[in-house]
PDB file of C-alpha atoms and ligand atoms in Angstrom:
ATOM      1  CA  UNK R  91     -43.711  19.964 -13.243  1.00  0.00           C
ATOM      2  CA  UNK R  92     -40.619  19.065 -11.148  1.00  0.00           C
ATOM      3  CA  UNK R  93     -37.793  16.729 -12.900  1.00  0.00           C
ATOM      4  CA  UNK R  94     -35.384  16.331 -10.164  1.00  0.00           C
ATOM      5  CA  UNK R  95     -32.008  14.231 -10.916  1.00  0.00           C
ATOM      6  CA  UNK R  96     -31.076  12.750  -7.525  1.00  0.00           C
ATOM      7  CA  UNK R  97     -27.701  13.034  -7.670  1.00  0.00           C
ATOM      8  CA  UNK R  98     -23.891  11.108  -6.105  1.00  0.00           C
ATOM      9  CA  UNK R  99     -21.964   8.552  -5.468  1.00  0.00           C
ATOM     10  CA  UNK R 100     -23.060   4.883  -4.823  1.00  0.00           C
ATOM     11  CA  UNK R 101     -23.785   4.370  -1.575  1.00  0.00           C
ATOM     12  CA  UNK R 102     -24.514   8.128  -1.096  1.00  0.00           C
ATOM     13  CA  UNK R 103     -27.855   7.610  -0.262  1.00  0.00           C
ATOM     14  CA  UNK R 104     -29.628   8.677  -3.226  1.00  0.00           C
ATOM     15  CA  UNK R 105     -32.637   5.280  -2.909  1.00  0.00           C
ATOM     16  CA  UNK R 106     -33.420   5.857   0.722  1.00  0.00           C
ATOM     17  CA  UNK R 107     -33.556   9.663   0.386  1.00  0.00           C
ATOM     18  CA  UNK R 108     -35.833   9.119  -2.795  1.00  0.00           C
ATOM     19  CA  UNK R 109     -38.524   6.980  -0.861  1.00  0.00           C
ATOM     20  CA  UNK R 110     -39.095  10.265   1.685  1.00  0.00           C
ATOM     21  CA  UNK R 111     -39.070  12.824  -1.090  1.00  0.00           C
ATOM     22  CA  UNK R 112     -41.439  10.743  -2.974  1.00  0.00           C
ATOM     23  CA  UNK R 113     -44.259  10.706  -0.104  1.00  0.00           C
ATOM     24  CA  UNK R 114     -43.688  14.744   0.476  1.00  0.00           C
ATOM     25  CA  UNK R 115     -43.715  16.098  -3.029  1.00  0.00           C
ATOM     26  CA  UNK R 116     -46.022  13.227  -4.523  1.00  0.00           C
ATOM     27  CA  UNK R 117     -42.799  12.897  -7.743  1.00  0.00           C
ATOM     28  CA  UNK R 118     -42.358   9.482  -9.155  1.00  0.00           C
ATOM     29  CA  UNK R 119     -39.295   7.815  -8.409  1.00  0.00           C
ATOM     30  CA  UNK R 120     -37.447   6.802 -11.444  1.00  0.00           C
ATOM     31  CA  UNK R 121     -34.163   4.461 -10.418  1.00  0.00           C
ATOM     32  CA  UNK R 122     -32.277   3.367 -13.233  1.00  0.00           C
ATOM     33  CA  UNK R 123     -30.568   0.896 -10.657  1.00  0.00           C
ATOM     34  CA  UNK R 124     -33.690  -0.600  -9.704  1.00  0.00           C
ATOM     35  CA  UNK R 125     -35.024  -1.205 -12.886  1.00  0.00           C
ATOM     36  CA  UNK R 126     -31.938  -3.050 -13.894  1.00  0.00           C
ATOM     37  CA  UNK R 127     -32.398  -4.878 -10.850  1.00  0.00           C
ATOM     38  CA  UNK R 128     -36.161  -6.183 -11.904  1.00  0.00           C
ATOM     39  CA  UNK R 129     -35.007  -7.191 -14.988  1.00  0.00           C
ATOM     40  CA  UNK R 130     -31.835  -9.354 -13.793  1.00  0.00           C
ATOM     41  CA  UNK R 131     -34.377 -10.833 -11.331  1.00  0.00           C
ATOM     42  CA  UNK R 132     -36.963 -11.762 -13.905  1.00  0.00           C
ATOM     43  CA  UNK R 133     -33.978 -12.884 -16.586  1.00  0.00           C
ATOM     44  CA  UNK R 134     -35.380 -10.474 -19.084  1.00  0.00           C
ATOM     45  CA  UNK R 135     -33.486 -10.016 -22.637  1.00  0.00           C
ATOM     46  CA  UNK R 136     -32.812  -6.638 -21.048  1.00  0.00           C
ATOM     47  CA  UNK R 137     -31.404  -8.252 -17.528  1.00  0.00           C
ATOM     48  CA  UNK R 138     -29.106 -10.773 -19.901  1.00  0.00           C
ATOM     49  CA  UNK R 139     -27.834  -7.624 -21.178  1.00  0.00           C
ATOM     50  CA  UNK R 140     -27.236  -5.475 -18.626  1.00  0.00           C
ATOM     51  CA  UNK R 141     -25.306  -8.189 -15.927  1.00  0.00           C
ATOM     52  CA  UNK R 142     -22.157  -8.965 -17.462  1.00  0.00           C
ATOM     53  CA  UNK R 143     -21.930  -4.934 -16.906  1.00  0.00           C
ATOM     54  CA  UNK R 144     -23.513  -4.414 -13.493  1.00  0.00           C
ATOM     55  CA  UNK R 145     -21.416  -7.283 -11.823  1.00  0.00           C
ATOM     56  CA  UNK R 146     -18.222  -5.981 -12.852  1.00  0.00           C
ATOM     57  CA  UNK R 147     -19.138  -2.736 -11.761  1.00  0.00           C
ATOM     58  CA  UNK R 148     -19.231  -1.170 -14.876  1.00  0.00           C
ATOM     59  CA  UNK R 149     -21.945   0.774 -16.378  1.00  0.00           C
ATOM     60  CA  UNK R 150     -24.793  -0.553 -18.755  1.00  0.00           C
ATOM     61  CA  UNK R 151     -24.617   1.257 -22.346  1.00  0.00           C
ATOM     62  CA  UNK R 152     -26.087   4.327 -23.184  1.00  0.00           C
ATOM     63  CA  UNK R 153     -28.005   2.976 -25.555  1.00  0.00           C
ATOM     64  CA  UNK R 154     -29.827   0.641 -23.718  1.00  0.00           C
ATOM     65  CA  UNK R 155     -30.574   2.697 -20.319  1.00  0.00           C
ATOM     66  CA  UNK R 156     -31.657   5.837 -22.411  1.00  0.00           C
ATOM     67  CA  UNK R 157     -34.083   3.442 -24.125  1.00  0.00           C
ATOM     68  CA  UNK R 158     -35.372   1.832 -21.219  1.00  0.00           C
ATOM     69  CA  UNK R 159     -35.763   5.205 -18.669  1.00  0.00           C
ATOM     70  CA  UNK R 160     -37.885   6.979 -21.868  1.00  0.00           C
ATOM     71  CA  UNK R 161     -39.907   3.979 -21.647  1.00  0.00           C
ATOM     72  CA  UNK R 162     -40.441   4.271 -17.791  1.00  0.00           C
ATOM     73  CA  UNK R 163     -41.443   7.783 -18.606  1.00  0.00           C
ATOM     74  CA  UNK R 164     -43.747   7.284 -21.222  1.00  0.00           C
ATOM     75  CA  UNK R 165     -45.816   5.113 -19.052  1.00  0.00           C
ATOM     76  CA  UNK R 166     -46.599   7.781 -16.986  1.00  0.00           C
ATOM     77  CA  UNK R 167     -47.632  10.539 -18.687  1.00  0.00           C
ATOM     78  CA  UNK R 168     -49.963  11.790 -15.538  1.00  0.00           C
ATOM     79  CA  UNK R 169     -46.959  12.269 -13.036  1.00  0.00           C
ATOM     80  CA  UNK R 170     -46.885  15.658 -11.250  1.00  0.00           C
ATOM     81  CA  UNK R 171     -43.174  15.147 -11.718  1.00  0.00           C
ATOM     82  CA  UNK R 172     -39.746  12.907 -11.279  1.00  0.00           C
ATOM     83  CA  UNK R 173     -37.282  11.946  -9.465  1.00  0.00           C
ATOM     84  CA  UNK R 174     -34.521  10.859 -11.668  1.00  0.00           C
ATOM     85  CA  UNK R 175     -32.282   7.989  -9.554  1.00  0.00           C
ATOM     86  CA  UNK R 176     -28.942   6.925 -11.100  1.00  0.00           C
ATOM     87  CA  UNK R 177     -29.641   8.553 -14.172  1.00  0.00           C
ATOM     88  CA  UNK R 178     -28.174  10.565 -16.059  1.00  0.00           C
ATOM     89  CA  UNK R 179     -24.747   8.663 -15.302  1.00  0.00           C
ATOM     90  CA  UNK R 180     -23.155   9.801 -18.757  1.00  0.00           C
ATOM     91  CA  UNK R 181     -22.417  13.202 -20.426  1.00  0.00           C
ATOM     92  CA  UNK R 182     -24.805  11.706 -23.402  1.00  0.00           C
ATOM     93  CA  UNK R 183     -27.528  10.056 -21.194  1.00  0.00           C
ATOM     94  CA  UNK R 184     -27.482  13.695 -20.101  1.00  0.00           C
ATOM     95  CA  UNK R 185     -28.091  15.502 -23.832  1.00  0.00           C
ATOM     96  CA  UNK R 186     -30.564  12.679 -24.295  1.00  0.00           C
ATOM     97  CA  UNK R 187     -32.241  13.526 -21.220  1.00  0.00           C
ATOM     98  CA  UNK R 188     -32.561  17.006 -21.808  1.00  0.00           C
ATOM     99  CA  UNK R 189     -33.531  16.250 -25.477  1.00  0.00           C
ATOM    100  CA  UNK R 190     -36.100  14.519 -24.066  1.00  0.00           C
ATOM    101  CA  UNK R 191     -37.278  16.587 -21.875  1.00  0.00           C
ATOM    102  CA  UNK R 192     -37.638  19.027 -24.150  1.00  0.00           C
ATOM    103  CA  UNK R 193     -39.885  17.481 -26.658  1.00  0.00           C
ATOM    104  CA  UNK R 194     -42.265  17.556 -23.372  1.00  0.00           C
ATOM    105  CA  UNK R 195     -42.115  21.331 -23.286  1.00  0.00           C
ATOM    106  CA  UNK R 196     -40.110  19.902 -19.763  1.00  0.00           C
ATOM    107  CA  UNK R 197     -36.993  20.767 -18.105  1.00  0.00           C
ATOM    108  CA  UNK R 198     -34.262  19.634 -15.371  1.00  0.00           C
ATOM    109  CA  UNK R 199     -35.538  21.559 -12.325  1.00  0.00           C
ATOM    110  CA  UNK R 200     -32.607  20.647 -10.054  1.00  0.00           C
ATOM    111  CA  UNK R 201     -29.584  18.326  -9.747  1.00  0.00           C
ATOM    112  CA  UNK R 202     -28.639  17.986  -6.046  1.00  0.00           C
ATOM    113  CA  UNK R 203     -26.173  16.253  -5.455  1.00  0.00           C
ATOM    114  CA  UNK R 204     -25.743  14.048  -2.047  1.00  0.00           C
ATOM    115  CA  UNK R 205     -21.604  14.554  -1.254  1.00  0.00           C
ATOM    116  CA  UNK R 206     -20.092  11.985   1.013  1.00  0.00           C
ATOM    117  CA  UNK R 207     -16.653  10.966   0.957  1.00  0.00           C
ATOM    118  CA  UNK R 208     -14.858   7.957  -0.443  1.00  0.00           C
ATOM    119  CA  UNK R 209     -13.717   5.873   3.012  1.00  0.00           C
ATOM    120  CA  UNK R 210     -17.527   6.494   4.278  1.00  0.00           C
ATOM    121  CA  UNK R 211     -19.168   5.259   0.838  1.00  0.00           C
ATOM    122  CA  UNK R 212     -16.664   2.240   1.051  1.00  0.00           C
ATOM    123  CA  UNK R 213     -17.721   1.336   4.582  1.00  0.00           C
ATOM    124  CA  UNK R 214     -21.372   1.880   3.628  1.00  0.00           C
ATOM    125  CA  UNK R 215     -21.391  -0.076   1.027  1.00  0.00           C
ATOM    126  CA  UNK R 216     -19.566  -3.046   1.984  1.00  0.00           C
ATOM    127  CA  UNK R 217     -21.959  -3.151   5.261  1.00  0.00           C
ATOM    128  CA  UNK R 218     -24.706  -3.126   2.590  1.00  0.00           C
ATOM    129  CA  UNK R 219     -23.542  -6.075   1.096  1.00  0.00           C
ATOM    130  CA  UNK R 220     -23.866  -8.212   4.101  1.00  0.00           C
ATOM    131  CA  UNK R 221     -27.936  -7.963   3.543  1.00  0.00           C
ATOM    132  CA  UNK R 222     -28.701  -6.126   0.203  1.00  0.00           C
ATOM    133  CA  UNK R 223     -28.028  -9.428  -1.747  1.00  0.00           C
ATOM    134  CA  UNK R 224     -26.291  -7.293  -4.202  1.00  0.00           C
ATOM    135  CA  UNK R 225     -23.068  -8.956  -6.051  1.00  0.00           C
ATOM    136  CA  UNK R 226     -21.644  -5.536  -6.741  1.00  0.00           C
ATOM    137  CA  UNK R 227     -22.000  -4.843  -3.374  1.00  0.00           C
ATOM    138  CA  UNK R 228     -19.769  -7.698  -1.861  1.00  0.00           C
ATOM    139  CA  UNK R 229     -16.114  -7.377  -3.302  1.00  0.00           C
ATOM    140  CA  UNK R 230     -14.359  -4.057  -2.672  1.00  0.00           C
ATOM    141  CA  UNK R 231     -12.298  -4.119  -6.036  1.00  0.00           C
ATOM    142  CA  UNK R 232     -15.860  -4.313  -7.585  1.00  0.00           C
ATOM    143  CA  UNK R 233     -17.031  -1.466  -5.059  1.00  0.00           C
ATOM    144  CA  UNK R 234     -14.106   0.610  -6.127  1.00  0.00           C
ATOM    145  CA  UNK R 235     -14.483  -0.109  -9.635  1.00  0.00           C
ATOM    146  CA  UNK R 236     -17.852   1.865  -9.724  1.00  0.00           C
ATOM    147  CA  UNK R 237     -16.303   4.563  -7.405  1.00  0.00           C
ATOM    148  CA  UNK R 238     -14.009   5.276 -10.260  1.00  0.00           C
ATOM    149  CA  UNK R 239     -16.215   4.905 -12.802  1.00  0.00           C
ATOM    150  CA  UNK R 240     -18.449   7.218 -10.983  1.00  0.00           C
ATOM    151  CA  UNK R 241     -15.399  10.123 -11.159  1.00  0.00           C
ATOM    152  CA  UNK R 242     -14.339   9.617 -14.018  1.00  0.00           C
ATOM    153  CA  UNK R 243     -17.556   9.183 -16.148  1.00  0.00           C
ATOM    154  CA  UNK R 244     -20.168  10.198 -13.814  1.00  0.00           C
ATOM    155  CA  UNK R 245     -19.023  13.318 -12.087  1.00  0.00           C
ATOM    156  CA  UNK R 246     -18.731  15.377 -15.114  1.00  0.00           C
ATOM    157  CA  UNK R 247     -22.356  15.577 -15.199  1.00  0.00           C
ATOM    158  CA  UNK R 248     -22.532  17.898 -12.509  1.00  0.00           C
ATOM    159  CA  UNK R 249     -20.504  20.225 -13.778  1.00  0.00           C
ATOM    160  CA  UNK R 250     -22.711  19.616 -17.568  1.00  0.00           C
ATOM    161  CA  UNK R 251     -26.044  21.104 -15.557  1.00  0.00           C
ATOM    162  CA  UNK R 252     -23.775  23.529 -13.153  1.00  0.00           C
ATOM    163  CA  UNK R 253     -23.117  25.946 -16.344  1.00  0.00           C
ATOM    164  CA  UNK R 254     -26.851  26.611 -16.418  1.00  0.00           C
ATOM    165  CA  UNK R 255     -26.658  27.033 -12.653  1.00  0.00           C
ATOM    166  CA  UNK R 256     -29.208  23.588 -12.397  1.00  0.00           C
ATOM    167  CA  UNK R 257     -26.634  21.879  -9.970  1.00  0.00           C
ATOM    168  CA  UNK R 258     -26.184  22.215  -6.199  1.00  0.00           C
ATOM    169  CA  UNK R 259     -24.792  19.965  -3.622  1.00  0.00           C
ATOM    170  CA  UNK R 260     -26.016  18.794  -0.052  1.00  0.00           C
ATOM    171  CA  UNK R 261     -23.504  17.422   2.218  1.00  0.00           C
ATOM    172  CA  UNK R 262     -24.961  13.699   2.342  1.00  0.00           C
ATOM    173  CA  UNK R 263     -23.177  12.788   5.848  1.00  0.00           C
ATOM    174  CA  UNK R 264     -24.963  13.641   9.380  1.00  0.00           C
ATOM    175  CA  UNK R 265     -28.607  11.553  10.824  1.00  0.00           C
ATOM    176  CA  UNK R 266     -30.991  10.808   8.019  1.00  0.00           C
ATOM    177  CA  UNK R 267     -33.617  13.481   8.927  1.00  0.00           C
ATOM    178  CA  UNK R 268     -31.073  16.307   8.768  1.00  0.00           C
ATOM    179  CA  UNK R 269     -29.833  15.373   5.314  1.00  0.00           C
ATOM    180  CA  UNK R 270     -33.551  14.945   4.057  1.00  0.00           C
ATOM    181  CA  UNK R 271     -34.180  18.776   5.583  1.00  0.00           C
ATOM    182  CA  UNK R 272     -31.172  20.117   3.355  1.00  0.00           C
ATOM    183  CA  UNK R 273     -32.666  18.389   0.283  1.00  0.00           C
ATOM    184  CA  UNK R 274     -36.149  19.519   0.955  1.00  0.00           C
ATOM    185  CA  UNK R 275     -34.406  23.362   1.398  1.00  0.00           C
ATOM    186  CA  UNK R 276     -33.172  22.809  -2.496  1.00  0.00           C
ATOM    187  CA  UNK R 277     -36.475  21.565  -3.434  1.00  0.00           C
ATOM    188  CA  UNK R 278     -38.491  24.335  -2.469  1.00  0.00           C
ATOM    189  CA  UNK R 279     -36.706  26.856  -3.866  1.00  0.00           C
ATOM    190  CA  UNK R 280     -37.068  25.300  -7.332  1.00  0.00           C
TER     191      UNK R 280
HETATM  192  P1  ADP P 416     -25.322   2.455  -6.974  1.00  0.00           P
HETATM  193  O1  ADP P 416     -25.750   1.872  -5.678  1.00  0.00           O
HETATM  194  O2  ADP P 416     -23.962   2.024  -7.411  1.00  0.00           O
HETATM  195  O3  ADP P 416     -25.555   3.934  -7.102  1.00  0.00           O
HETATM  196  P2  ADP P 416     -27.520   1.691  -8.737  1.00  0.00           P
HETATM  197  O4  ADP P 416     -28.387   0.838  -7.908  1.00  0.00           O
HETATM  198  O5  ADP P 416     -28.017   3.057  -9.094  1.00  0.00           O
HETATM  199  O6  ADP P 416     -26.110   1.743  -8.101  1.00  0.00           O
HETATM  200  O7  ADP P 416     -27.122   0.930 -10.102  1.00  0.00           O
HETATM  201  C1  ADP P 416     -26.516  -0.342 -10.064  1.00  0.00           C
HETATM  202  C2  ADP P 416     -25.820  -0.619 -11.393  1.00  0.00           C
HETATM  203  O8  ADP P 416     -26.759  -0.515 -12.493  1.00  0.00           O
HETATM  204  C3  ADP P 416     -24.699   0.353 -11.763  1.00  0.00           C
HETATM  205  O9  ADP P 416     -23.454   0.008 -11.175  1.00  0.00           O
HETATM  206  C4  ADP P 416     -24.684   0.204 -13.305  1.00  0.00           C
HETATM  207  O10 ADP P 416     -24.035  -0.972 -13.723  1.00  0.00           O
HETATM  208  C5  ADP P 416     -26.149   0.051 -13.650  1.00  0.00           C
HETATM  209  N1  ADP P 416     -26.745   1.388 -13.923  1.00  0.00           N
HETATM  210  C6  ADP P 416     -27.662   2.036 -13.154  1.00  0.00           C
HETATM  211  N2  ADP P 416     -27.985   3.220 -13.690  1.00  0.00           N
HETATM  212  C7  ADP P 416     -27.244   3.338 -14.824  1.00  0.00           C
HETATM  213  C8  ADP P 416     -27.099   4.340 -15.817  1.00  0.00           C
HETATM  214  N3  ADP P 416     -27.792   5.492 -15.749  1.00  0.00           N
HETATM  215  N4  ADP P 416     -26.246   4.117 -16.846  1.00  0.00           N
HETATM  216  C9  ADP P 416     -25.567   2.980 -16.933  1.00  0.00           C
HETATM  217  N5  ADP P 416     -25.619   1.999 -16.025  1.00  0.00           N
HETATM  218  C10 ADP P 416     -26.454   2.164 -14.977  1.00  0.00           C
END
């Protein structure tokens, strides 16, 4: 079984790489981002929850996105595999992931990580917000928010899976066909 974490920045490119890795390597794509997303849109208890956080930027609690991506997983126990989107985010979304995993017998395969720099994910994003109808996507203190949050909190993760050599990065500027070749590269020498 393959459990890749898809790996970076917002607006690195992680969702729109996903959607051609899922149609070559038949994984199921597991974005924490979208699933907040469904729930804010259908004004579940869990979307109440999570939008004071999202629209600020910041990030949902552990607590609550480690519940709701072991759900996501448990309803698909017939997977040949995952790709994990936006999660883990956290050093202990991380130990609960591999926990998790675990229990299955299952492991991280891979974290690749898509590496862009700051001024291009800036630019990306803001020209996302024009269409993506995304209120975190529209202010740039908001957009910068998440960039720092994404340092500070979210980096670390890649160095929690490099000490047992799991992490690797692609460099996640250049067309969109060359990028998806270097991922595919890491992929199949999992
Ligand atoms: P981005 O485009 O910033 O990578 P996503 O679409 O993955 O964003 O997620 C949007 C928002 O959803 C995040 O800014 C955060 O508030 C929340 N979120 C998504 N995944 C997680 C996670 N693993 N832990 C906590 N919050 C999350």
């Amino acid at each position: 079984m393959i459990n890749l974490i898809l790996f970076g920045p917002p607006g690195s490119g992680k969702g729109t790489q996903a959607s051609n890795l899922v149609e070559k390597y038949n994984l199921l794509h597991i974005s924490t981002g979208d699933l907040f997303r469904f729930n804010l849109k259908n004004n579940t208890p869990l979307g109440e929850e999570a939008r004071s956080y999202i629209d600020k930027g910041e990030l949902v609690p552990d607590a609550v996105t480690i519940k709701m991506l072991k759900a996501k997983v448990e309803e698909n126990p017939d997977v040949k595999g995952f790709i994990f989107d936006g999660y883990p985010r956290t050093i202990p979304q991380s130990e609960a992931l591999n926990e998790f995993l675990q229990e299955k017998g299952e492991k991280v395969s891979k974290l690749v990580m898509l590496d862009v720099p700051d001024e291009e994910l800036m630019s990306r994003l803001l020209n996302r917000g024009k269409t993506s109808g995304r209120a975190d996507d529209l202010d740039s203190d908001i957009i910068q928010n998440r960039l720092n949050v994404y340092k500070e909190t979210t980096f670390p993760v890649f160095n929690f899976y490099l000490k047992d050599n799991t992490s690797v990065k692609v460099w996640g500027v250049g067309p969109l066909d060359t990028i998806f070749q270097r991922l595919c590269l890491e992929i199949d020498s999992i």
